[in-house]
Coordinates of C-alpha atoms and ligand atoms in Angstrom, one line a residue:
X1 CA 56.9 102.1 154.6
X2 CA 60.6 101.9 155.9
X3 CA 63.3 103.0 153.9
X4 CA 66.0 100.8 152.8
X5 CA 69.1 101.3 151.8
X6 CA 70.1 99.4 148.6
X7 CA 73.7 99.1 149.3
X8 CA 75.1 96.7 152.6
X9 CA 76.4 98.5 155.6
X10 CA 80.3 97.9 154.7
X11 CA 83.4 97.9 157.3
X12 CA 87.0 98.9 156.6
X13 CA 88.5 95.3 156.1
X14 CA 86.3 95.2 152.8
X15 CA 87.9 97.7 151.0
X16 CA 91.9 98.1 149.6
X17 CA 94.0 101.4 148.1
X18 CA 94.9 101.2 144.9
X19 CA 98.4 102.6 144.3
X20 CA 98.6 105.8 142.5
X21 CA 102.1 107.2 140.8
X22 CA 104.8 108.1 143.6
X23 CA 106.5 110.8 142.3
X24 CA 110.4 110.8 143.5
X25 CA 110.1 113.5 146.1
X26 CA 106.3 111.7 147.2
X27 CA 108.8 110.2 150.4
X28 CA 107.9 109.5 153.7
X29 CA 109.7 112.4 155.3
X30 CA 108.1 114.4 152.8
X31 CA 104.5 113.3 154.0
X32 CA 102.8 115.7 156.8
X33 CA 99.8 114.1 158.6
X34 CA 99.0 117.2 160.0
X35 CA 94.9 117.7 159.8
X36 CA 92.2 120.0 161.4
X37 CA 90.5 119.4 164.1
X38 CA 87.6 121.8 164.2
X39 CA 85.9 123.8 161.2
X40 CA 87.4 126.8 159.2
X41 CA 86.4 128.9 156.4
X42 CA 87.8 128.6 152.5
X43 CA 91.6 129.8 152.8
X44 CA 91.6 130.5 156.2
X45 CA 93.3 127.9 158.7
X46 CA 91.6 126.3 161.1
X47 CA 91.8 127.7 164.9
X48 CA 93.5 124.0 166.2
X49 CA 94.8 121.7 163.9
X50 CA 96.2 118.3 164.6
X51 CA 100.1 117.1 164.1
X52 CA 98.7 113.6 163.7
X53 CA 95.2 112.3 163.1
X54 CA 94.7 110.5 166.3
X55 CA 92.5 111.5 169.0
X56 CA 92.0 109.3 172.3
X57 CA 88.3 108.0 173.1
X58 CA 86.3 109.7 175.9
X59 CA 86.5 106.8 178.0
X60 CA 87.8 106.1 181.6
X61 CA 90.0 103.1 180.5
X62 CA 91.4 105.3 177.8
X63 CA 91.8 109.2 178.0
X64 CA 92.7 111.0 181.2
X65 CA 95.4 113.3 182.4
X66 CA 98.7 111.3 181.6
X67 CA 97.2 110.1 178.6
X68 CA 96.4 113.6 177.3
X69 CA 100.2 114.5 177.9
X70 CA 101.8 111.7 175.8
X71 CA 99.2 111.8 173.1
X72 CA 99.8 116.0 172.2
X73 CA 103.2 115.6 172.7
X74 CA 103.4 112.7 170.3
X75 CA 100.7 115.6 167.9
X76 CA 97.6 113.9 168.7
X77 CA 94.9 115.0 171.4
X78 CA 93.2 113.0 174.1
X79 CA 89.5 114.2 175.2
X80 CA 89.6 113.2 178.7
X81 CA 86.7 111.0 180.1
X82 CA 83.7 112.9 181.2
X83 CA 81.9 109.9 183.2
X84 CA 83.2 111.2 186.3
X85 CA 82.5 114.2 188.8
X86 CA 83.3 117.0 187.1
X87 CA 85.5 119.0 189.7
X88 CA 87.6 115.4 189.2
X89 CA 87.6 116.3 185.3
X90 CA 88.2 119.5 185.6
X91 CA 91.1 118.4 187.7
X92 CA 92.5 116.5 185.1
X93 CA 92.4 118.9 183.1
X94 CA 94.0 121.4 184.7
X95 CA 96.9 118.9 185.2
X96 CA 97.3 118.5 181.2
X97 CA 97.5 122.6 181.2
X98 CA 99.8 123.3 184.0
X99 CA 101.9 120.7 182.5
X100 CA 105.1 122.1 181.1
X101 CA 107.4 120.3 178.8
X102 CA 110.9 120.3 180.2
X103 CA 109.6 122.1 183.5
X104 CA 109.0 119.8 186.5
X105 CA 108.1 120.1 190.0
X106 CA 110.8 119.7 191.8
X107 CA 110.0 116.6 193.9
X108 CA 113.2 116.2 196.4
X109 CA 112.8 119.3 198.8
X110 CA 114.4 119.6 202.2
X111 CA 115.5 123.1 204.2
X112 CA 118.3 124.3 205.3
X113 CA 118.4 122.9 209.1
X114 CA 118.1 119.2 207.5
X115 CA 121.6 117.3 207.7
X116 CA 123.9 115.4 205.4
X117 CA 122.0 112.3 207.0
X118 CA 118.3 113.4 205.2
X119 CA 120.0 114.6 202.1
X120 CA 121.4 110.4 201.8
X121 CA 118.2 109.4 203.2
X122 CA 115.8 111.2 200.5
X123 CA 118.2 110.6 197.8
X124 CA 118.3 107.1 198.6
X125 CA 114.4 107.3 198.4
X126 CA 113.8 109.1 195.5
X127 CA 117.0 108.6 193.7
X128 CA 117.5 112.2 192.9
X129 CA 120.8 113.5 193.1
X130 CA 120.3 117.2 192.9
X131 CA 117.9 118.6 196.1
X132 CA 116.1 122.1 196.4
X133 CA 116.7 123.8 199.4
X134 CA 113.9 125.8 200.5
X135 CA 112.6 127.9 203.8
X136 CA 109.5 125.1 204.6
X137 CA 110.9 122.2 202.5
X138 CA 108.2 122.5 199.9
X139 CA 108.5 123.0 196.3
X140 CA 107.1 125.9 195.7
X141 CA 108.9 127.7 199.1
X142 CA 111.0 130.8 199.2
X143 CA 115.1 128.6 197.0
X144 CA 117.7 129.0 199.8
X145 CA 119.6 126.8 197.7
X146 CA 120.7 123.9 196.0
X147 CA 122.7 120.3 197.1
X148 CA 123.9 118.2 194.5
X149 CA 126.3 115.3 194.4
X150 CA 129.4 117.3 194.2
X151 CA 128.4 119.9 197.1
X152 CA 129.6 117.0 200.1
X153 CA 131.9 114.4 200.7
X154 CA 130.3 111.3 202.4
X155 CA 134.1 110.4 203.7
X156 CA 134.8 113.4 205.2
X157 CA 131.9 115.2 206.4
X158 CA 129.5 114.2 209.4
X159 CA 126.2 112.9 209.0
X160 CA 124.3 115.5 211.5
X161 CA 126.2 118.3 209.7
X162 CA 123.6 121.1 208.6
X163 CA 122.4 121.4 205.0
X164 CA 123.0 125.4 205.0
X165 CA 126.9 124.6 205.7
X166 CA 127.1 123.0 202.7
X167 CA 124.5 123.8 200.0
X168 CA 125.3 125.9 197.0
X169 CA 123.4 129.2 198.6
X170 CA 120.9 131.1 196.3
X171 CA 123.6 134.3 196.0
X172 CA 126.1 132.0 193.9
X173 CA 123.2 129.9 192.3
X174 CA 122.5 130.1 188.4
X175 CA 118.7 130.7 188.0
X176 CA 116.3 131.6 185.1
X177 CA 113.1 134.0 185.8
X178 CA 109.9 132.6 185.2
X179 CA 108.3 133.0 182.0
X180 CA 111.7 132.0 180.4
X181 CA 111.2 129.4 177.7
X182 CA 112.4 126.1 177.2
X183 CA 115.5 126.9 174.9
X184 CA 116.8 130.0 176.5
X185 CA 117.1 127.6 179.7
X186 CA 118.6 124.9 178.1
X187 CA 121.2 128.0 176.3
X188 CA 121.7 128.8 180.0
X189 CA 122.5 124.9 181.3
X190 CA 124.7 124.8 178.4
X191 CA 126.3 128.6 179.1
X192 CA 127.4 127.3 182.3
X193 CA 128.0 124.0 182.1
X194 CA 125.3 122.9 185.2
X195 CA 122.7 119.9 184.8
X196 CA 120.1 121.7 186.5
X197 CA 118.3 125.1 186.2
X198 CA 116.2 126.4 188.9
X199 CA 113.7 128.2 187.8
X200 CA 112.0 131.3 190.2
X201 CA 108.8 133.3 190.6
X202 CA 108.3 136.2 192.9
X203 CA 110.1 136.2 196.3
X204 CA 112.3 134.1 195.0
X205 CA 110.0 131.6 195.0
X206 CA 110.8 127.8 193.5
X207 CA 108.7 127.0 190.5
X208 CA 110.6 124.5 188.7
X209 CA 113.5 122.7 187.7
X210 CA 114.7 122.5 184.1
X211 CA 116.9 119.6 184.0
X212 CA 119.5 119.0 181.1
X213 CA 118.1 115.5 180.3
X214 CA 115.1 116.4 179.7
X215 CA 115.2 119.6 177.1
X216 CA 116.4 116.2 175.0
X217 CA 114.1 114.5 175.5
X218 CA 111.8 117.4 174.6
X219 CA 113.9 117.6 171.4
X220 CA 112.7 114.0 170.5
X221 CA 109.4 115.3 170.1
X222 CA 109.0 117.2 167.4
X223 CA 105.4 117.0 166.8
X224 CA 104.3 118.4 170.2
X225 CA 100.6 120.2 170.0
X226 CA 101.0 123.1 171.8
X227 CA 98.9 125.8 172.5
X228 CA 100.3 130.0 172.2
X229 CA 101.4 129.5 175.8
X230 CA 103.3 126.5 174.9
X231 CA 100.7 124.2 177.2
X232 CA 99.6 121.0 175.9
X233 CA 96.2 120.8 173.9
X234 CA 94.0 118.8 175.4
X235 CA 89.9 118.0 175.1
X236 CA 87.6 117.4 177.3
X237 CA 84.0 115.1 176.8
X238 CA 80.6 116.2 178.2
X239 CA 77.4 114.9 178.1
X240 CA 73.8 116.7 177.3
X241 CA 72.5 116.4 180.8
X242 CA 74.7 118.4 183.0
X243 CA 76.8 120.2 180.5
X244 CA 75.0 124.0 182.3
X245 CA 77.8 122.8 184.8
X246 CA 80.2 120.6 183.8
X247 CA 81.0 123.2 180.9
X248 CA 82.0 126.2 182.7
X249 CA 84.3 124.2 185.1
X250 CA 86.3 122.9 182.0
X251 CA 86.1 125.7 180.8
X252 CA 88.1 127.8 183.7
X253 CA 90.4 124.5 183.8
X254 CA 91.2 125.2 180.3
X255 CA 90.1 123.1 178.2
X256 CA 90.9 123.9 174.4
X257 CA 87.7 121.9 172.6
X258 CA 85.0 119.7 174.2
X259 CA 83.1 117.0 172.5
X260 CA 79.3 115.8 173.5
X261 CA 80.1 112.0 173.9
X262 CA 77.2 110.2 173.2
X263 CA 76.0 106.9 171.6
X264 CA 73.7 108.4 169.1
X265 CA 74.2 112.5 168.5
X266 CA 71.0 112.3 166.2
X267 CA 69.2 114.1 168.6
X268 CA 67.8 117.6 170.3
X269 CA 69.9 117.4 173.5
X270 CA 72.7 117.7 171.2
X271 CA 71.5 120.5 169.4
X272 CA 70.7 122.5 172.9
X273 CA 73.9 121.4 174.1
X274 CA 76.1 122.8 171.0
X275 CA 73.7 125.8 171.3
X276 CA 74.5 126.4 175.1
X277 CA 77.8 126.3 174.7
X278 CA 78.4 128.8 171.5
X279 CA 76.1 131.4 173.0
X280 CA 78.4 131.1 176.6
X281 CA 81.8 130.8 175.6
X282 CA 84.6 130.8 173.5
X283 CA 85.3 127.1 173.5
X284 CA 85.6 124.7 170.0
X285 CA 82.7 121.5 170.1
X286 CA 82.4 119.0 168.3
X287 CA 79.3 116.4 168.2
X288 CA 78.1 113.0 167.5
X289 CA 78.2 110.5 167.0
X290 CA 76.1 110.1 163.7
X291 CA 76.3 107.6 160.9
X292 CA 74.3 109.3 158.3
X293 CA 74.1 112.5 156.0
X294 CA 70.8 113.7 157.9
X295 CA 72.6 113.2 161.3
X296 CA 75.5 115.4 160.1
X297 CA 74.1 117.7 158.6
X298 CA 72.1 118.7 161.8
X299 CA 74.6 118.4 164.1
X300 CA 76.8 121.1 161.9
X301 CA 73.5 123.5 161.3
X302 CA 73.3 123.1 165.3
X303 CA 76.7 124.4 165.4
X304 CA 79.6 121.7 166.0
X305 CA 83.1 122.6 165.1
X306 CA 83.4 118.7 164.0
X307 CA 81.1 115.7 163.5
X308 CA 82.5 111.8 165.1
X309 CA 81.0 109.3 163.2
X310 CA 80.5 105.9 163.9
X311 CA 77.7 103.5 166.0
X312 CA 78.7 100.5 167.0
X313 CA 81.6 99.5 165.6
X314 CA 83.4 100.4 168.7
X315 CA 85.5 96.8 169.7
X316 CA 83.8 96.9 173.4
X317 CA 80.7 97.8 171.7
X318 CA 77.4 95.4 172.1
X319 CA 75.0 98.5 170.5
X320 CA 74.4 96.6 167.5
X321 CA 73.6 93.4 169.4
X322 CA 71.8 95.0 172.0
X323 CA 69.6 97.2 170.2
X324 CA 69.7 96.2 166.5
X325 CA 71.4 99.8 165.6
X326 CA 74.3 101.2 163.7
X327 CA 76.2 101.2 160.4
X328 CA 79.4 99.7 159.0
X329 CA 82.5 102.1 159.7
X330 CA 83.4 102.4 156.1
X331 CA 79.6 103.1 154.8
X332 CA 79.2 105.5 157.1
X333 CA 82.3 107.4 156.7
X334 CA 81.7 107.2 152.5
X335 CA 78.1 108.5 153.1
X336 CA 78.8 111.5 155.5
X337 CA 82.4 112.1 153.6
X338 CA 79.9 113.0 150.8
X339 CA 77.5 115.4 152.5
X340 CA 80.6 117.3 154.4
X341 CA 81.9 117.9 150.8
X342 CA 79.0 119.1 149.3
X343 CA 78.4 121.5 152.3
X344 CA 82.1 122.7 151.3
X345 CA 81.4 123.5 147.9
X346 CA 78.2 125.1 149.2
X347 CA 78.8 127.1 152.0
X348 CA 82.9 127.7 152.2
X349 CA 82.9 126.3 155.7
X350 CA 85.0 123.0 155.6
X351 CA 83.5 120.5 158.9
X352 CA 86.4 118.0 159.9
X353 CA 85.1 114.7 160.5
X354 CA 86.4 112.2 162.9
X355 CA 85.9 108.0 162.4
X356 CA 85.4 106.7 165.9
X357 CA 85.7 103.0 166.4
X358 CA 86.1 100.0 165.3
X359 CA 90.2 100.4 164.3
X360 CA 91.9 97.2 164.0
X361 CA 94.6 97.4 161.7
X362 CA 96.9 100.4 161.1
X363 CA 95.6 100.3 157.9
X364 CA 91.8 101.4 158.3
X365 CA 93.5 104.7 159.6
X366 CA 94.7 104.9 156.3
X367 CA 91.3 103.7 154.3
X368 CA 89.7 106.1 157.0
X369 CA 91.1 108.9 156.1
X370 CA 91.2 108.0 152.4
X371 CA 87.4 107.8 152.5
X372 CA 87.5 111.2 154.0
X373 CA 87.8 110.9 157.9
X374 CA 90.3 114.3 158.9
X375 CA 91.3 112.1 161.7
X376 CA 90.3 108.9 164.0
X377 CA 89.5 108.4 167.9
X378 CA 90.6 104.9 169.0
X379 CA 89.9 103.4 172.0
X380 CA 91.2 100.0 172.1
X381 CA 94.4 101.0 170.3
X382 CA 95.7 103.2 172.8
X383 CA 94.0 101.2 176.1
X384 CA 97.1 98.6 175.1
X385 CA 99.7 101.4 176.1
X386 CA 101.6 102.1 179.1
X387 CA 100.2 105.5 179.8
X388 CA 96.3 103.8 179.6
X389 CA 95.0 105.0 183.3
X390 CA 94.4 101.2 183.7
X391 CA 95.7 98.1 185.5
X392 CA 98.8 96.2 183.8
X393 CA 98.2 92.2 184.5
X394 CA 99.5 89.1 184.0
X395 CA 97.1 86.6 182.3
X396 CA 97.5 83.2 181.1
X397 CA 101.0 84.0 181.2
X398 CA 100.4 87.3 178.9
X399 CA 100.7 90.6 180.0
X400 CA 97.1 92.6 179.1
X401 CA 95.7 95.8 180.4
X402 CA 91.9 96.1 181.6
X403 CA 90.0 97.6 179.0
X404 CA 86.1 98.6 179.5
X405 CA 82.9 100.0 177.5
X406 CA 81.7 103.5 178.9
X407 CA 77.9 101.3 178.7
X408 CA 79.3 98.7 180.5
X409 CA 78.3 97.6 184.2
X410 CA 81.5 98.7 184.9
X411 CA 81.6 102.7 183.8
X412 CA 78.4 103.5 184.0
X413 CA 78.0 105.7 182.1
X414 CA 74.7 106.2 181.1
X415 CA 74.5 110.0 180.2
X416 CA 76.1 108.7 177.0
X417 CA 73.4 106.2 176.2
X418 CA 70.4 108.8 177.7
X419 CA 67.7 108.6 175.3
X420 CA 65.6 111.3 177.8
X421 CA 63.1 110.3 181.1
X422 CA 64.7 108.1 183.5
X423 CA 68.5 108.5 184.5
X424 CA 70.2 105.2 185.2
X425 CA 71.9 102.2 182.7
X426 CA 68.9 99.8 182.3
X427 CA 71.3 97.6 180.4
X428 CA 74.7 97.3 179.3
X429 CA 75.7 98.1 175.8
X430 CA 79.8 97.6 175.9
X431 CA 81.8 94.9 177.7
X432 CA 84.1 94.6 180.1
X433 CA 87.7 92.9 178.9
X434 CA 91.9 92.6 178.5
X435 CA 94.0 93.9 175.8
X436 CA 97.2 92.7 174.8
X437 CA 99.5 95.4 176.9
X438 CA 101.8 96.7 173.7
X439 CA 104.3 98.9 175.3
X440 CA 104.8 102.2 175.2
X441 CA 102.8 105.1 173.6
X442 CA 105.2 106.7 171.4
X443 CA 107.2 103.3 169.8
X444 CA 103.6 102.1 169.2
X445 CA 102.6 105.7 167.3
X446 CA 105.5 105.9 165.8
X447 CA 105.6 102.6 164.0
X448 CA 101.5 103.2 163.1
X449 CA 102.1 107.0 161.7
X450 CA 105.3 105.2 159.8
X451 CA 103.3 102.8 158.2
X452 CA 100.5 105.2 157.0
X453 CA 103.1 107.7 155.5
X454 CA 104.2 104.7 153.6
X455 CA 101.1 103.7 152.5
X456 CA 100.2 107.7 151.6
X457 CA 103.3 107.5 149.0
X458 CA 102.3 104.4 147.7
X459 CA 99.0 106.4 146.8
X460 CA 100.6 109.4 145.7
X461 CA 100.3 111.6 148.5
X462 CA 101.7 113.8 151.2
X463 CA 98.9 115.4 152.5
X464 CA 95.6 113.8 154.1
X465 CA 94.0 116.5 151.6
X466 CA 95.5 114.6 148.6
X467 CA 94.9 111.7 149.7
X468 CA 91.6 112.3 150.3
X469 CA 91.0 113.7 147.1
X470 CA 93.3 111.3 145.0
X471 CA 92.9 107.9 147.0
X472 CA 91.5 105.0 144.4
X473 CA 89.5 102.2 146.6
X474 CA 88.0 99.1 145.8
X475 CA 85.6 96.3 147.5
X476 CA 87.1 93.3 148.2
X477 CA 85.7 90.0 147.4
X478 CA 85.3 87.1 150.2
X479 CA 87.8 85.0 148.3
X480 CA 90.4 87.7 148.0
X481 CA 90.4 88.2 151.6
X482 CA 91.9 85.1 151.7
X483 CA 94.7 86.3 149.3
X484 CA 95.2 88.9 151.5
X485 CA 96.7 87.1 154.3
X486 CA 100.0 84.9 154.5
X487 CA 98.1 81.4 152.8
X488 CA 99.3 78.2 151.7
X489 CA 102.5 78.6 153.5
X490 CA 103.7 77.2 156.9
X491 CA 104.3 80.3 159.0
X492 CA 107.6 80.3 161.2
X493 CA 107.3 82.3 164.6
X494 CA 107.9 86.0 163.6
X495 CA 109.0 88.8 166.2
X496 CA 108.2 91.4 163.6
X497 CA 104.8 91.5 163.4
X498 CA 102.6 94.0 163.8
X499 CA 99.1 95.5 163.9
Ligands
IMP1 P1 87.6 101.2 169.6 O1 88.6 102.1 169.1 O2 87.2 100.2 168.6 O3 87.9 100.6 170.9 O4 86.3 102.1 169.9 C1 86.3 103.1 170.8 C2 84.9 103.8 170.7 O5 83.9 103.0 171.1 C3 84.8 105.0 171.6 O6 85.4 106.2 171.1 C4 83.3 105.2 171.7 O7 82.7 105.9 170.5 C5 82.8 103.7 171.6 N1 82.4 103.2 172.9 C6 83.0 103.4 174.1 N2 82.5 102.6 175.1 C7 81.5 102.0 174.5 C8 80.5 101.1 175.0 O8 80.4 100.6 176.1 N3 79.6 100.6 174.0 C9 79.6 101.1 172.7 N4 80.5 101.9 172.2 C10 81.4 102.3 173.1

């Protein structure tokens, strides 16, 4: 006979934090979020932990190079989408690790034998005022020089009048070496009182500019996740078909933790998978998704550095009505919260779990790590954002962004929903849609994370440990859900609300 469960299968709107005592110094700024990302051992720390508990979904409306930049440097980590070729992932990430904060390519080149007249012409382009002058014109040719606003006179001299007459040459140039770091180019900016830095390889090779502007802007980021070379984290998502070939190339990109996205992680490809990839490299994995203690527990004795939980809760997600299976966020979160515990006290080896799906209000970031998530993966939340890879439209006089399921028509994807045999998607199991476009990336994290600090004093806490161990929740009644929004008023138009 089937087993049944006694209890329902429960989501996060059902359940409220109680308030604990908040102690004087239990004050936002006090509050870290930061939270590991892939197992460790009793009093040792984890090999990559996050700043923030936000991860980006593996998806292609969601999660790919410029993504992966704005999330680590806001603390979080993006796994870029692996439903594409994987040279084309690889790519990506390879972008995300050659990326360096502060450091840009310079993107205005000319040579010396240009004239005034293509100096006003690129700047007019471009509209950048400072130019690199190098042998070929490229930006990464032998720096002959520099031209910046201050180096001509538009009234005076002629238009055909050779760059070389009037550039700052390379002999009187301020440069740094590469390999310097961020702040002992920004001492040297300062030192000398110049907006830009060039910065130079071998030969005297151009490798980039450090501009003035932005080491303060790097400054406004304090959470950055950075690895010992001071390059972005980023992850990247495979599947258990070609992951004999698709590893090794993200791998060599650089990838700092992969994840085996998949539908339901309950299975043997995810096992051989996991098992592939310890015995090959030295790359972090993490696994799922599961929505049980029996899933969990043998995706972690397979070998995952972390266990995403969650089936069909996903907001583009038609799993449940499609195929009749899955379990409420919040139940399944409670149940596999227990098991990772008990393995703790067990073994000494503490398994991070991730909540995947099905985020709607800040606060079931909150409840999810309350219930024991060590950090989320959202999809819909951060497909509203600027830096989403998608299309910003105008609809019904709204601005949305296009937002689609990896098992809809539209991705494709079907190694995530591969259940063994025949390749192909025989039908769809997420939806293609809009989201309300919400700005920009960091004002949106930065009012979410603000919102769970607050919420973490209320309860008492200033670390996702405490609160995990201290959080009080209750199930809420139909009727009190009621209570629980404005009622019985008539509501004036607000510009301050929120998630
Ligand atoms: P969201 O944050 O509620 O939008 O959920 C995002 C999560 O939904 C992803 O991280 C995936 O686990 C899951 N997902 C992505 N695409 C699909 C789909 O087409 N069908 C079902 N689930 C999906």
């Amino acid at each position: 006979m089937a087993k049944y469960y006694t209890e329902p299968s429960r989501t996060f709107t059902e359940y409220l934090l109680i308030p604990n005592l908040s102690t004087k110094d239990c004050t936002p700024a006090n509050v870290s979020l930061q939270t590991p990302l892939v197992k460790f051992k009793k009093g040792e720390k984890p090999a990559i932990s996050l700043n923030i508990p936000f991860s980006s979904a593996v998806m292609q409306a969601v999660s790919d190079h410029h993504m992966a930049v704005a999330l680590a440097r806001s603390g979080g980590i993006s796994f870029i989408f692996g439903s594409q070729p994987i040279e084309e992932e690889a790519e990506m990430v390879r972008k995300v690790k050659g990326y360096k904060a502060g450091f840009v390519v310079s993107r205005s080149n000319l040579t010396p034998e240009h004239t005034l007249a293509d100096v006003l012409d690129l700047k007019e382009k471009t509209g950048h005022s400072t130019l690199a002058v190098t042998d070929d014109g490229t930006a990464k040719g032998k720096l002959l020089g520099i031209v910046k606003g201050s180096d001509y006179r538009i009234s005076r001299d002629s238009l055909d009048k050779p760059i070389s007459q009037f550039m700052t040459p390379y002999s009187s140039l301020i440069y740094g070496r590469l390999g310097i770091t961020l702040s002992e180019a920004n001492d040297l900016i300062w030192e000398h009182k110049i907006n830009c830095l060039p910065i130079v390889g071998d030969d005297q090779r151009l490798e980039y500019l450090v501009f003035r502007k932005d080491y303060e802007a790097h400054k406004d980021h304090p959470n950055e996740l950075l690895d010992a070379n001071k390059s972005y984290i980023v992850g990247a998502g495979i599947n258990t078909r070609d992951y004999k070939e698709r590893v090794p190339a993200l791998v060599d990109a650089g990838a700092d933790v992969l994840v085996i996205d998949s539908s339901d992680g309950y299975s043997e490809w995810q096992r051989d998978t996991i098992q592939y990839v310890k015995a090959n490299f030295d790359v972090k994995i993490g696994a799922g998704n599961v929505v049980d203690r029996e899933g969990f527990l043998y995706l972690v004795e397979s070998g995952a550095d972390f266990v995403k939980i969650g089936i069909g809760g996903g907001s583009i997600c038609i799993t449940r009505e499609q195929k009749g299976i899955g379990r409420g966020q919040a139940s399944s979160l409670i149940e596999v919260t227990e098991a990772r515990n008990q393995y703790y006290e067990e073994t000494g080896i503490y398994i991070p779990i991730c909540s995947d799906g099905g985020i709607v209000h800040d606060y079931h970031i909150t409840l999810a790590l309350a219930m024991g998530a060590d950090f989320v993966m959202m999809g819909r939340y951060f497909a509203r954002f600027d830096e989403s890879p998608t299309r910003k439209l105008k609809v019904n006089n709204n601005f949305v962004k296009e937002f689609w399921g990896e098992g809809s028509n539209r991705a494709r994807n079907w190694e995530r929903y591969d259940s063994g045999g025949k390749s192909g998607l025989m039908f769809e199991e997420g939806v293609d849609s809009y989201v309300p476009y919400a700005g920009s990336l960091q004002e949106n994290l930065e009012k979410t994370t603000s919102k769970i600090k607050s919420t973490m004093c209320n309860c008492g806490s200033k670390s996702i440990a405490e609160l995990q161990r201290e959080a009080r929740i209750t199930i809420v009644s139909a009727t009190s859900l009621v209570e629980g929004g404005a009622h019985d008023v008539i509501l004036k138009e607000s510009g301050l609300s929120g998630e």
